[in-house]
Amino acid sequence: IAGSAEEIEIFLAELDSTVSSRWTVEGHYDLRTQDVNDLYLLLKEKAIERVIFLARHAEFEKVAAAVEACELQGVEAWISASFIRTQIARPTFDVLGSKPMLVLRSTPELSWELLCKELMDRVGATLILLMSIPFWIFAYVGIRITSPHAPVFFSQMRAGRYGSPFRMWKFRTMNPDAEKELDAVKQSVGNQMDGPVFKLDSDPRIFPFGSLLRKLSIDELPQLLNVIKGEMSLVGPRPLPLYEIDAITNVAHRRRLSVKPGITCTWQAGGRNKITSFDEWVKLDLEYIDHWCLLKDIKILLKPVPAVL
């Protein structure tokens, strides 16, 4: 182990016993007081499998020479990154060009599971779209009859992954001037949700047939096109309008933008769509991100369709 006596003592004390019990410490090497030749000699005299460097950033120049000594003799070099304190991010290692990089990820790492999720999104959305054609016809005809003086579809710019804007589609369920009437509705009726997000179950802007579409979750079906285009996922945090994203004051809440938004999310599929706290909403989204696995998405998608949408 390379480091000062104090650093080594703290490191060994904090090390999990199940890990430390598998190791035998063969020697100590102090970067501050010893020459790299001392390390060469230590590696030559003893059967060393790996060297653990407990280095401060000011000692990186010395670490480079010591790592080279390990490299030339085929010995693993493990470098502590304790000079960086993280709360959520998981450290991984990658190479950018020829440069070794320490990567701190707070989202799922690219893996076969993520590739399967991408495939499941595209194939699943296509199959659901084909099977739901009768519902598309039902919605199209119903909107044309009950609200003939406005488009059948409603589109709005929403925040995608990392906040990248995209145009999200829905069947229109509100009056043509609904967006212009938003401020008046907030003043006269209020808002069920605290924070920057507007949510109102009995929104007066919704026309009767639109209310039926929402109750049956048919209004969300056009978002399958967003999934096929790669802008959304079948499961993920719900995409918010750009103006609501701009109104977010807690920077930690923006981490929900680190994955693709979804047609459904864990709290919707779990029957918790009566949430009125934006903090609780974000908490559930972040729990989904932090503990994501493909099986979790599959379980959500196997729930009854009204619950999912």
PDB file of C-alpha atoms in Angstrom:
ATOM      1  CA  ILE A   1       0.000   0.000   0.000  1.00  0.00           C
ATOM      2  CA  ALA A   2       1.416   3.371  -1.028  1.00  0.00           C
ATOM      3  CA  GLY A   3       0.656   6.313   1.235  1.00  0.00           C
ATOM      4  CA  SER A   4       1.561   7.860   4.550  1.00  0.00           C
ATOM      5  CA  ALA A   5       1.355   5.762   7.713  1.00  0.00           C
ATOM      6  CA  GLU A   6      -1.699   7.752   8.829  1.00  0.00           C
ATOM      7  CA  GLU A   7      -3.502   7.314   5.482  1.00  0.00           C
ATOM      8  CA  ILE A   8      -2.793   3.581   5.448  1.00  0.00           C
ATOM      9  CA  GLU A   9      -4.071   3.168   9.006  1.00  0.00           C
ATOM     10  CA  ILE A  10      -7.334   4.996   8.181  1.00  0.00           C
ATOM     11  CA  PHE A  11      -7.742   3.071   4.915  1.00  0.00           C
ATOM     12  CA  LEU A  12      -7.349  -0.335   6.574  1.00  0.00           C
ATOM     13  CA  ALA A  13      -9.688   0.650   9.418  1.00  0.00           C
ATOM     14  CA  GLU A  14     -12.422   1.720   6.991  1.00  0.00           C
ATOM     15  CA  LEU A  15     -11.988  -1.270   4.677  1.00  0.00           C
ATOM     16  CA  ASP A  16     -14.742  -3.870   4.797  1.00  0.00           C
ATOM     17  CA  SER A  17     -13.560  -6.934   6.745  1.00  0.00           C
ATOM     18  CA  THR A  18     -14.767  -9.315   4.022  1.00  0.00           C
ATOM     19  CA  VAL A  19     -12.424  -7.542   1.597  1.00  0.00           C
ATOM     20  CA  SER A  20      -9.424  -7.043   3.872  1.00  0.00           C
ATOM     21  CA  SER A  21      -9.526 -10.684   5.004  1.00  0.00           C
ATOM     22  CA  ARG A  22      -8.686 -11.777   1.449  1.00  0.00           C
ATOM     23  CA  TRP A  23      -5.586  -9.578   1.273  1.00  0.00           C
ATOM     24  CA  THR A  24      -2.156  -9.737   2.836  1.00  0.00           C
ATOM     25  CA  VAL A  25      -0.307  -6.435   3.111  1.00  0.00           C
ATOM     26  CA  GLU A  26       3.266  -7.166   2.024  1.00  0.00           C
ATOM     27  CA  GLY A  27       4.694  -3.693   2.495  1.00  0.00           C
ATOM     28  CA  HIS A  28       4.246   0.059   2.756  1.00  0.00           C
ATOM     29  CA  TYR A  29       5.573   2.666   0.353  1.00  0.00           C
ATOM     30  CA  ASP A  30       5.484   6.373   1.174  1.00  0.00           C
ATOM     31  CA  LEU A  31       5.247   8.606  -1.904  1.00  0.00           C
ATOM     32  CA  ARG A  32       6.462  11.638   0.046  1.00  0.00           C
ATOM     33  CA  THR A  33       9.665  10.239   1.536  1.00  0.00           C
ATOM     34  CA  GLN A  34      10.662   7.293  -0.652  1.00  0.00           C
ATOM     35  CA  ASP A  35      12.110   7.162  -4.146  1.00  0.00           C
ATOM     36  CA  VAL A  36      10.440   5.225  -6.959  1.00  0.00           C
ATOM     37  CA  ASN A  37      13.479   2.920  -6.953  1.00  0.00           C
ATOM     38  CA  ASP A  38      12.359   1.752  -3.514  1.00  0.00           C
ATOM     39  CA  LEU A  39       9.116   0.603  -5.099  1.00  0.00           C
ATOM     40  CA  TYR A  40      10.989  -1.207  -7.878  1.00  0.00           C
ATOM     41  CA  LEU A  41      12.994  -3.022  -5.206  1.00  0.00           C
ATOM     42  CA  LEU A  42       9.888  -3.905  -3.176  1.00  0.00           C
ATOM     43  CA  LEU A  43       8.145  -5.340  -6.235  1.00  0.00           C
ATOM     44  CA  LYS A  44      11.256  -7.323  -7.108  1.00  0.00           C
ATOM     45  CA  GLU A  45      11.750  -8.816  -3.655  1.00  0.00           C
ATOM     46  CA  LYS A  46       8.152  -9.832  -2.922  1.00  0.00           C
ATOM     47  CA  ALA A  47       5.325 -11.493  -4.834  1.00  0.00           C
ATOM     48  CA  ILE A  48       3.108  -8.419  -5.146  1.00  0.00           C
ATOM     49  CA  GLU A  49      -0.217  -8.748  -6.996  1.00  0.00           C
ATOM     50  CA  ARG A  50      -1.343  -5.131  -6.708  1.00  0.00           C
ATOM     51  CA  VAL A  51      -0.291  -1.762  -5.311  1.00  0.00           C
ATOM     52  CA  ILE A  52      -2.949   0.497  -3.794  1.00  0.00           C
ATOM     53  CA  PHE A  53      -2.109   4.203  -4.043  1.00  0.00           C
ATOM     54  CA  LEU A  54      -3.659   6.465  -1.403  1.00  0.00           C
ATOM     55  CA  ALA A  55      -2.465   9.611  -3.117  1.00  0.00           C
ATOM     56  CA  ARG A  56      -3.474  13.225  -2.817  1.00  0.00           C
ATOM     57  CA  HIS A  57      -3.882  15.265  -5.984  1.00  0.00           C
ATOM     58  CA  ALA A  58      -0.614  17.105  -5.220  1.00  0.00           C
ATOM     59  CA  GLU A  59       1.262  13.806  -5.484  1.00  0.00           C
ATOM     60  CA  PHE A  60      -0.044  12.715  -8.881  1.00  0.00           C
ATOM     61  CA  GLU A  61       3.305  13.415 -10.571  1.00  0.00           C
ATOM     62  CA  LYS A  62       4.978  10.919  -8.241  1.00  0.00           C
ATOM     63  CA  VAL A  63       2.088   8.493  -8.717  1.00  0.00           C
ATOM     64  CA  ALA A  64       2.683   8.511 -12.482  1.00  0.00           C
ATOM     65  CA  ALA A  65       6.258   7.278 -12.026  1.00  0.00           C
ATOM     66  CA  ALA A  66       5.153   4.694  -9.461  1.00  0.00           C
ATOM     67  CA  VAL A  67       2.363   3.415 -11.719  1.00  0.00           C
ATOM     68  CA  GLU A  68       4.913   3.009 -14.509  1.00  0.00           C
ATOM     69  CA  ALA A  69       7.004   0.859 -12.156  1.00  0.00           C
ATOM     70  CA  CYS A  70       3.969  -1.360 -11.570  1.00  0.00           C
ATOM     71  CA  GLU A  71       3.113  -1.428 -15.268  1.00  0.00           C
ATOM     72  CA  LEU A  72       6.603  -2.554 -16.313  1.00  0.00           C
ATOM     73  CA  GLN A  73       6.479  -5.477 -13.884  1.00  0.00           C
ATOM     74  CA  GLY A  74       2.890  -6.533 -14.615  1.00  0.00           C
ATOM     75  CA  VAL A  75       1.573  -5.498 -11.210  1.00  0.00           C
ATOM     76  CA  GLU A  76      -1.925  -4.018 -10.853  1.00  0.00           C
ATOM     77  CA  ALA A  77      -2.072  -0.366  -9.753  1.00  0.00           C
ATOM     78  CA  TRP A  78      -5.193   0.713  -7.860  1.00  0.00           C
ATOM     79  CA  ILE A  79      -5.488   4.463  -7.334  1.00  0.00           C
ATOM     80  CA  SER A  80      -7.791   5.818  -4.643  1.00  0.00           C
ATOM     81  CA  ALA A  81     -10.130   8.584  -5.792  1.00  0.00           C
ATOM     82  CA  SER A  82     -11.032   9.607  -2.248  1.00  0.00           C
ATOM     83  CA  PHE A  83     -10.086  13.203  -3.077  1.00  0.00           C
ATOM     84  CA  ILE A  84     -13.466  13.336  -4.858  1.00  0.00           C
ATOM     85  CA  ARG A  85     -16.488  13.061  -2.571  1.00  0.00           C
ATOM     86  CA  THR A  86     -19.664  11.750  -4.195  1.00  0.00           C
ATOM     87  CA  GLN A  87     -23.129  11.178  -2.737  1.00  0.00           C
ATOM     88  CA  ILE A  88     -24.844   9.360  -5.605  1.00  0.00           C
ATOM     89  CA  ALA A  89     -22.448   8.898  -8.512  1.00  0.00           C
ATOM     90  CA  ARG A  90     -20.776   5.524  -8.997  1.00  0.00           C
ATOM     91  CA  PRO A  91     -17.126   5.575 -10.137  1.00  0.00           C
ATOM     92  CA  THR A  92     -16.143   3.667 -13.272  1.00  0.00           C
ATOM     93  CA  PHE A  93     -13.132   3.786 -15.559  1.00  0.00           C
ATOM     94  CA  ASP A  94     -12.977   4.463 -19.281  1.00  0.00           C
ATOM     95  CA  VAL A  95     -10.525   5.527 -21.957  1.00  0.00           C
ATOM     96  CA  LEU A  96     -11.117   8.629 -24.080  1.00  0.00           C
ATOM     97  CA  GLY A  97      -8.793   8.436 -27.056  1.00  0.00           C
ATOM     98  CA  SER A  98      -5.581   7.462 -25.300  1.00  0.00           C
ATOM     99  CA  LYS A  99      -6.445   9.231 -22.050  1.00  0.00           C
ATOM    100  CA  PRO A 100      -7.542   7.188 -19.000  1.00  0.00           C
ATOM    101  CA  MET A 101     -10.638   8.754 -17.443  1.00  0.00           C
ATOM    102  CA  LEU A 102     -12.305   8.362 -14.059  1.00  0.00           C
ATOM    103  CA  VAL A 103     -16.046   8.470 -14.786  1.00  0.00           C
ATOM    104  CA  LEU A 104     -18.618   9.327 -12.105  1.00  0.00           C
ATOM    105  CA  ARG A 105     -22.064   8.142 -13.223  1.00  0.00           C
ATOM    106  CA  SER A 106     -25.339   8.897 -11.455  1.00  0.00           C
ATOM    107  CA  THR A 107     -27.376   7.082 -14.141  1.00  0.00           C
ATOM    108  CA  PRO A 108     -27.371   3.441 -15.279  1.00  0.00           C
ATOM    109  CA  GLU A 109     -24.220   2.563 -17.214  1.00  0.00           C
ATOM    110  CA  LEU A 110     -24.561   1.493 -20.841  1.00  0.00           C
ATOM    111  CA  SER A 111     -25.063  -2.266 -20.706  1.00  0.00           C
ATOM    112  CA  TRP A 112     -26.872  -5.115 -22.389  1.00  0.00           C
ATOM    113  CA  GLU A 113     -29.888  -4.256 -20.188  1.00  0.00           C
ATOM    114  CA  LEU A 114     -30.042  -0.707 -21.558  1.00  0.00           C
ATOM    115  CA  LEU A 115     -29.672  -2.016 -25.105  1.00  0.00           C
ATOM    116  CA  CYS A 116     -32.521  -4.454 -24.423  1.00  0.00           C
ATOM    117  CA  LYS A 117     -34.608  -1.588 -23.009  1.00  0.00           C
ATOM    118  CA  GLU A 118     -34.010   0.394 -26.205  1.00  0.00           C
ATOM    119  CA  LEU A 119     -35.044  -2.595 -28.320  1.00  0.00           C
ATOM    120  CA  MET A 120     -38.053  -3.283 -26.108  1.00  0.00           C
ATOM    121  CA  ASP A 121     -39.130   0.352 -26.439  1.00  0.00           C
ATOM    122  CA  ARG A 122     -39.033   0.391 -30.247  1.00  0.00           C
ATOM    123  CA  VAL A 123     -40.543  -3.064 -30.793  1.00  0.00           C
ATOM    124  CA  GLY A 124     -43.055  -2.738 -27.953  1.00  0.00           C
ATOM    125  CA  ALA A 125     -44.236   0.711 -29.053  1.00  0.00           C
ATOM    126  CA  THR A 126     -44.694  -0.505 -32.632  1.00  0.00           C
ATOM    127  CA  LEU A 127     -46.731  -3.544 -31.544  1.00  0.00           C
ATOM    128  CA  ILE A 128     -48.876  -1.510 -29.126  1.00  0.00           C
ATOM    129  CA  LEU A 129     -49.466   1.097 -31.840  1.00  0.00           C
ATOM    130  CA  LEU A 130     -50.682  -1.557 -34.293  1.00  0.00           C
ATOM    131  CA  MET A 131     -52.917  -3.224 -31.705  1.00  0.00           C
ATOM    132  CA  SER A 132     -54.366   0.115 -30.590  1.00  0.00           C
ATOM    133  CA  ILE A 133     -55.478   1.301 -34.055  1.00  0.00           C
ATOM    134  CA  PRO A 134     -59.200   0.874 -33.142  1.00  0.00           C
ATOM    135  CA  PHE A 135     -58.672   3.233 -30.179  1.00  0.00           C
ATOM    136  CA  TRP A 136     -56.964   5.761 -32.467  1.00  0.00           C
ATOM    137  CA  ILE A 137     -59.996   5.675 -34.774  1.00  0.00           C
ATOM    138  CA  PHE A 138     -62.342   5.991 -31.784  1.00  0.00           C
ATOM    139  CA  ALA A 139     -60.437   9.025 -30.476  1.00  0.00           C
ATOM    140  CA  TYR A 140     -60.124  10.667 -33.901  1.00  0.00           C
ATOM    141  CA  VAL A 141     -63.826  10.366 -34.725  1.00  0.00           C
ATOM    142  CA  GLY A 142     -64.924  11.364 -31.221  1.00  0.00           C
ATOM    143  CA  ILE A 143     -62.814  14.545 -31.174  1.00  0.00           C
ATOM    144  CA  ARG A 144     -63.942  15.479 -34.687  1.00  0.00           C
ATOM    145  CA  ILE A 145     -67.598  15.186 -33.636  1.00  0.00           C
ATOM    146  CA  THR A 146     -67.461  16.742 -30.161  1.00  0.00           C
ATOM    147  CA  SER A 147     -64.837  19.454 -30.791  1.00  0.00           C
ATOM    148  CA  PRO A 148     -64.753  19.982 -34.563  1.00  0.00           C
ATOM    149  CA  HIS A 149     -63.134  23.436 -34.706  1.00  0.00           C
ATOM    150  CA  ALA A 150     -59.640  22.476 -33.549  1.00  0.00           C
ATOM    151  CA  PRO A 151     -56.977  19.863 -34.365  1.00  0.00           C
ATOM    152  CA  VAL A 152     -57.384  16.253 -33.258  1.00  0.00           C
ATOM    153  CA  PHE A 153     -53.823  16.132 -31.965  1.00  0.00           C
ATOM    154  CA  PHE A 154     -52.126  18.356 -29.403  1.00  0.00           C
ATOM    155  CA  SER A 155     -48.368  18.879 -29.383  1.00  0.00           C
ATOM    156  CA  GLN A 156     -46.163  20.643 -26.881  1.00  0.00           C
ATOM    157  CA  MET A 157     -42.433  21.122 -26.445  1.00  0.00           C
ATOM    158  CA  ARG A 158     -41.239  18.988 -23.559  1.00  0.00           C
ATOM    159  CA  ALA A 159     -37.868  18.377 -21.914  1.00  0.00           C
ATOM    160  CA  GLY A 160     -36.195  15.151 -23.014  1.00  0.00           C
ATOM    161  CA  ARG A 161     -32.990  13.552 -21.791  1.00  0.00           C
ATOM    162  CA  TYR A 162     -30.586  16.143 -20.316  1.00  0.00           C
ATOM    163  CA  GLY A 163     -33.280  18.765 -20.987  1.00  0.00           C
ATOM    164  CA  SER A 164     -33.085  18.465 -24.774  1.00  0.00           C
ATOM    165  CA  PRO A 165     -36.417  19.776 -26.140  1.00  0.00           C
ATOM    166  CA  PHE A 166     -38.668  17.579 -28.257  1.00  0.00           C
ATOM    167  CA  ARG A 167     -42.255  17.805 -29.499  1.00  0.00           C
ATOM    168  CA  MET A 168     -44.540  15.457 -27.571  1.00  0.00           C
ATOM    169  CA  TRP A 169     -47.879  14.380 -29.044  1.00  0.00           C
ATOM    170  CA  LYS A 170     -51.243  13.592 -27.451  1.00  0.00           C
ATOM    171  CA  PHE A 171     -54.855  13.388 -28.514  1.00  0.00           C
ATOM    172  CA  ARG A 172     -56.346  16.794 -27.731  1.00  0.00           C
ATOM    173  CA  THR A 173     -58.576  16.680 -24.658  1.00  0.00           C
ATOM    174  CA  MET A 174     -58.869  20.415 -23.923  1.00  0.00           C
ATOM    175  CA  ASN A 175     -60.402  23.466 -25.504  1.00  0.00           C
ATOM    176  CA  PRO A 176     -58.421  25.019 -28.402  1.00  0.00           C
ATOM    177  CA  ASP A 177     -57.188  27.963 -26.277  1.00  0.00           C
ATOM    178  CA  ALA A 178     -56.279  25.819 -23.256  1.00  0.00           C
ATOM    179  CA  GLU A 179     -52.684  27.023 -22.974  1.00  0.00           C
ATOM    180  CA  LYS A 180     -53.746  30.675 -23.094  1.00  0.00           C
ATOM    181  CA  GLU A 181     -56.281  29.990 -20.320  1.00  0.00           C
ATOM    182  CA  LEU A 182     -53.751  28.335 -17.979  1.00  0.00           C
ATOM    183  CA  ASP A 183     -52.995  31.401 -15.841  1.00  0.00           C
ATOM    184  CA  ALA A 184     -56.692  32.181 -15.421  1.00  0.00           C
ATOM    185  CA  VAL A 185     -57.395  28.588 -14.320  1.00  0.00           C
ATOM    186  CA  LYS A 186     -54.551  28.731 -11.788  1.00  0.00           C
ATOM    187  CA  GLN A 187     -56.010  31.910 -10.293  1.00  0.00           C
ATOM    188  CA  SER A 188     -59.649  30.775 -10.255  1.00  0.00           C
ATOM    189  CA  VAL A 189     -59.337  27.059  -9.416  1.00  0.00           C
ATOM    190  CA  GLY A 190     -55.813  26.628  -8.069  1.00  0.00           C
ATOM    191  CA  ASN A 191     -53.290  23.823  -8.425  1.00  0.00           C
ATOM    192  CA  GLN A 192     -53.339  20.343  -6.865  1.00  0.00           C
ATOM    193  CA  MET A 193     -49.553  20.079  -7.104  1.00  0.00           C
ATOM    194  CA  ASP A 194     -47.076  22.196  -5.188  1.00  0.00           C
ATOM    195  CA  GLY A 195     -43.870  23.402  -6.818  1.00  0.00           C
ATOM    196  CA  PRO A 196     -43.422  24.289 -10.496  1.00  0.00           C
ATOM    197  CA  VAL A 197     -45.762  21.625 -11.936  1.00  0.00           C
ATOM    198  CA  PHE A 198     -49.449  22.251 -12.700  1.00  0.00           C
ATOM    199  CA  LYS A 199     -51.883  19.385 -12.095  1.00  0.00           C
ATOM    200  CA  LEU A 200     -55.654  19.552 -11.788  1.00  0.00           C
ATOM    201  CA  ASP A 201     -57.935  16.514 -12.150  1.00  0.00           C
ATOM    202  CA  SER A 202     -61.104  18.581 -12.640  1.00  0.00           C
ATOM    203  CA  ASP A 203     -59.555  21.036 -15.102  1.00  0.00           C
ATOM    204  CA  PRO A 204     -62.398  23.161 -16.587  1.00  0.00           C
ATOM    205  CA  ARG A 205     -60.547  23.345 -19.924  1.00  0.00           C
ATOM    206  CA  ILE A 206     -61.185  19.635 -20.597  1.00  0.00           C
ATOM    207  CA  PHE A 207     -64.217  18.993 -22.824  1.00  0.00           C
ATOM    208  CA  PRO A 208     -66.475  15.960 -22.014  1.00  0.00           C
ATOM    209  CA  PHE A 209     -65.135  13.542 -24.646  1.00  0.00           C
ATOM    210  CA  GLY A 210     -61.608  14.588 -23.715  1.00  0.00           C
ATOM    211  CA  SER A 211     -62.369  13.625 -20.122  1.00  0.00           C
ATOM    212  CA  LEU A 212     -63.364  10.153 -21.335  1.00  0.00           C
ATOM    213  CA  LEU A 213     -60.123   9.816 -23.305  1.00  0.00           C
ATOM    214  CA  ARG A 214     -58.141  10.755 -20.208  1.00  0.00           C
ATOM    215  CA  LYS A 215     -60.068   8.336 -18.018  1.00  0.00           C
ATOM    216  CA  LEU A 216     -59.286   5.505 -20.458  1.00  0.00           C
ATOM    217  CA  SER A 217     -55.712   6.801 -20.989  1.00  0.00           C
ATOM    218  CA  ILE A 218     -56.280   6.838 -24.752  1.00  0.00           C
ATOM    219  CA  ASP A 219     -55.035  10.434 -24.982  1.00  0.00           C
ATOM    220  CA  GLU A 220     -51.444   9.226 -24.360  1.00  0.00           C
ATOM    221  CA  LEU A 221     -51.329   6.802 -27.321  1.00  0.00           C
ATOM    222  CA  PRO A 222     -49.683   9.253 -29.794  1.00  0.00           C
ATOM    223  CA  GLN A 223     -46.614   9.262 -27.536  1.00  0.00           C
ATOM    224  CA  LEU A 224     -45.883   5.816 -28.958  1.00  0.00           C
ATOM    225  CA  LEU A 225     -44.613   7.746 -31.989  1.00  0.00           C
ATOM    226  CA  ASN A 226     -42.195   9.618 -29.707  1.00  0.00           C
ATOM    227  CA  VAL A 227     -40.951   6.269 -28.390  1.00  0.00           C
ATOM    228  CA  ILE A 228     -40.442   4.881 -31.903  1.00  0.00           C
ATOM    229  CA  LYS A 229     -38.479   8.027 -32.802  1.00  0.00           C
ATOM    230  CA  GLY A 230     -36.229   7.478 -29.770  1.00  0.00           C
ATOM    231  CA  GLU A 231     -37.336  10.651 -27.956  1.00  0.00           C
ATOM    232  CA  MET A 232     -39.131   8.795 -25.160  1.00  0.00           C
ATOM    233  CA  SER A 233     -39.201   5.409 -23.479  1.00  0.00           C
ATOM    234  CA  LEU A 234     -42.170   3.247 -22.530  1.00  0.00           C
ATOM    235  CA  VAL A 235     -41.126   3.609 -18.867  1.00  0.00           C
ATOM    236  CA  GLY A 236     -39.386   6.620 -17.369  1.00  0.00           C
ATOM    237  CA  PRO A 237     -40.026   9.924 -15.579  1.00  0.00           C
ATOM    238  CA  ARG A 238     -42.879  11.854 -17.170  1.00  0.00           C
ATOM    239  CA  PRO A 239     -41.676  14.667 -19.489  1.00  0.00           C
ATOM    240  CA  LEU A 240     -42.425  18.167 -18.249  1.00  0.00           C
ATOM    241  CA  PRO A 241     -43.141  21.263 -20.365  1.00  0.00           C
ATOM    242  CA  LEU A 242     -40.096  23.468 -20.884  1.00  0.00           C
ATOM    243  CA  TYR A 243     -41.552  26.334 -18.848  1.00  0.00           C
ATOM    244  CA  GLU A 244     -42.011  24.022 -15.845  1.00  0.00           C
ATOM    245  CA  ILE A 245     -38.413  22.830 -16.149  1.00  0.00           C
ATOM    246  CA  ASP A 246     -37.263  26.467 -16.180  1.00  0.00           C
ATOM    247  CA  ALA A 247     -39.235  27.057 -12.970  1.00  0.00           C
ATOM    248  CA  ILE A 248     -37.447  24.286 -11.031  1.00  0.00           C
ATOM    249  CA  THR A 249     -35.406  25.906  -8.256  1.00  0.00           C
ATOM    250  CA  ASN A 250     -33.879  22.801  -6.641  1.00  0.00           C
ATOM    251  CA  VAL A 251     -30.975  21.845  -8.893  1.00  0.00           C
ATOM    252  CA  ALA A 252     -31.064  18.248  -7.548  1.00  0.00           C
ATOM    253  CA  HIS A 253     -34.505  17.843  -9.135  1.00  0.00           C
ATOM    254  CA  ARG A 254     -32.942  18.206 -12.572  1.00  0.00           C
ATOM    255  CA  ARG A 255     -31.349  14.765 -12.207  1.00  0.00           C
ATOM    256  CA  ARG A 256     -34.651  13.277 -13.333  1.00  0.00           C
ATOM    257  CA  LEU A 257     -33.645  14.610 -16.777  1.00  0.00           C
ATOM    258  CA  SER A 258     -30.646  12.253 -16.898  1.00  0.00           C
ATOM    259  CA  VAL A 259     -32.701   9.461 -18.504  1.00  0.00           C
ATOM    260  CA  LYS A 260     -35.247   9.396 -21.324  1.00  0.00           C
ATOM    261  CA  PRO A 261     -38.739  10.456 -20.254  1.00  0.00           C
ATOM    262  CA  GLY A 262     -41.421   7.785 -20.376  1.00  0.00           C
ATOM    263  CA  ILE A 263     -45.072   7.284 -21.245  1.00  0.00           C
ATOM    264  CA  THR A 264     -45.528   5.869 -17.770  1.00  0.00           C
ATOM    265  CA  CYS A 265     -43.514   5.960 -14.564  1.00  0.00           C
ATOM    266  CA  THR A 266     -43.341   3.966 -11.357  1.00  0.00           C
ATOM    267  CA  TRP A 267     -45.718   6.128  -9.333  1.00  0.00           C
ATOM    268  CA  GLN A 268     -48.376   6.110 -12.067  1.00  0.00           C
ATOM    269  CA  ALA A 269     -48.210   2.352 -12.574  1.00  0.00           C
ATOM    270  CA  GLY A 270     -48.183   1.849  -8.813  1.00  0.00           C
ATOM    271  CA  GLY A 271     -51.512   3.641  -8.428  1.00  0.00           C
ATOM    272  CA  ARG A 272     -49.952   6.688  -6.757  1.00  0.00           C
ATOM    273  CA  ASN A 273     -51.049   9.234  -9.352  1.00  0.00           C
ATOM    274  CA  LYS A 274     -52.777  11.304  -6.664  1.00  0.00           C
ATOM    275  CA  ILE A 275     -49.426  12.684  -5.493  1.00  0.00           C
ATOM    276  CA  THR A 276     -49.638  16.407  -4.738  1.00  0.00           C
ATOM    277  CA  SER A 277     -46.038  17.000  -3.643  1.00  0.00           C
ATOM    278  CA  PHE A 278     -43.509  17.681  -6.387  1.00  0.00           C
ATOM    279  CA  ASP A 279     -40.713  16.686  -3.994  1.00  0.00           C
ATOM    280  CA  GLU A 280     -42.358  13.272  -3.525  1.00  0.00           C
ATOM    281  CA  TRP A 281     -42.845  12.956  -7.288  1.00  0.00           C
ATOM    282  CA  VAL A 282     -39.147  13.633  -7.915  1.00  0.00           C
ATOM    283  CA  LYS A 283     -38.130  11.317  -5.065  1.00  0.00           C
ATOM    284  CA  LEU A 284     -39.950   8.397  -6.706  1.00  0.00           C
ATOM    285  CA  ASP A 285     -38.454   9.250 -10.104  1.00  0.00           C
ATOM    286  CA  LEU A 286     -34.932   9.308  -8.651  1.00  0.00           C
ATOM    287  CA  GLU A 287     -35.532   6.005  -6.859  1.00  0.00           C
ATOM    288  CA  TYR A 288     -36.449   4.538 -10.241  1.00  0.00           C
ATOM    289  CA  ILE A 289     -33.247   5.926 -11.808  1.00  0.00           C
ATOM    290  CA  ASP A 290     -30.984   4.818  -8.948  1.00  0.00           C
ATOM    291  CA  HIS A 291     -32.385   1.267  -8.774  1.00  0.00           C
ATOM    292  CA  TRP A 292     -33.239   0.749 -12.421  1.00  0.00           C
ATOM    293  CA  CYS A 293     -33.113  -2.695 -13.975  1.00  0.00           C
ATOM    294  CA  LEU A 294     -34.801  -4.199 -17.021  1.00  0.00           C
ATOM    295  CA  LEU A 295     -36.967  -6.475 -14.879  1.00  0.00           C
ATOM    296  CA  LYS A 296     -38.464  -3.433 -13.136  1.00  0.00           C
ATOM    297  CA  ASP A 297     -39.570  -1.992 -16.501  1.00  0.00           C
ATOM    298  CA  ILE A 298     -41.069  -5.330 -17.529  1.00  0.00           C
ATOM    299  CA  LYS A 299     -43.047  -5.577 -14.274  1.00  0.00           C
ATOM    300  CA  ILE A 300     -44.438  -2.073 -14.802  1.00  0.00           C
ATOM    301  CA  LEU A 301     -45.418  -2.835 -18.393  1.00  0.00           C
ATOM    302  CA  LEU A 302     -47.204  -6.031 -17.330  1.00  0.00           C
ATOM    303  CA  LYS A 303     -49.577  -4.062 -15.108  1.00  0.00           C
ATOM    304  CA  PRO A 304     -53.093  -3.365 -16.460  1.00  0.00           C
ATOM    305  CA  VAL A 305     -53.000  -0.864 -19.334  1.00  0.00           C
ATOM    306  CA  PRO A 306     -55.114   1.831 -17.584  1.00  0.00           C
ATOM    307  CA  ALA A 307     -52.689   1.767 -14.651  1.00  0.00           C
ATOM    308  CA  VAL A 308     -49.659   1.933 -16.931  1.00  0.00           C
ATOM    309  CA  LEU A 309     -50.933   4.861 -18.978  1.00  0.00           C
TER     310      LEU A 309
END
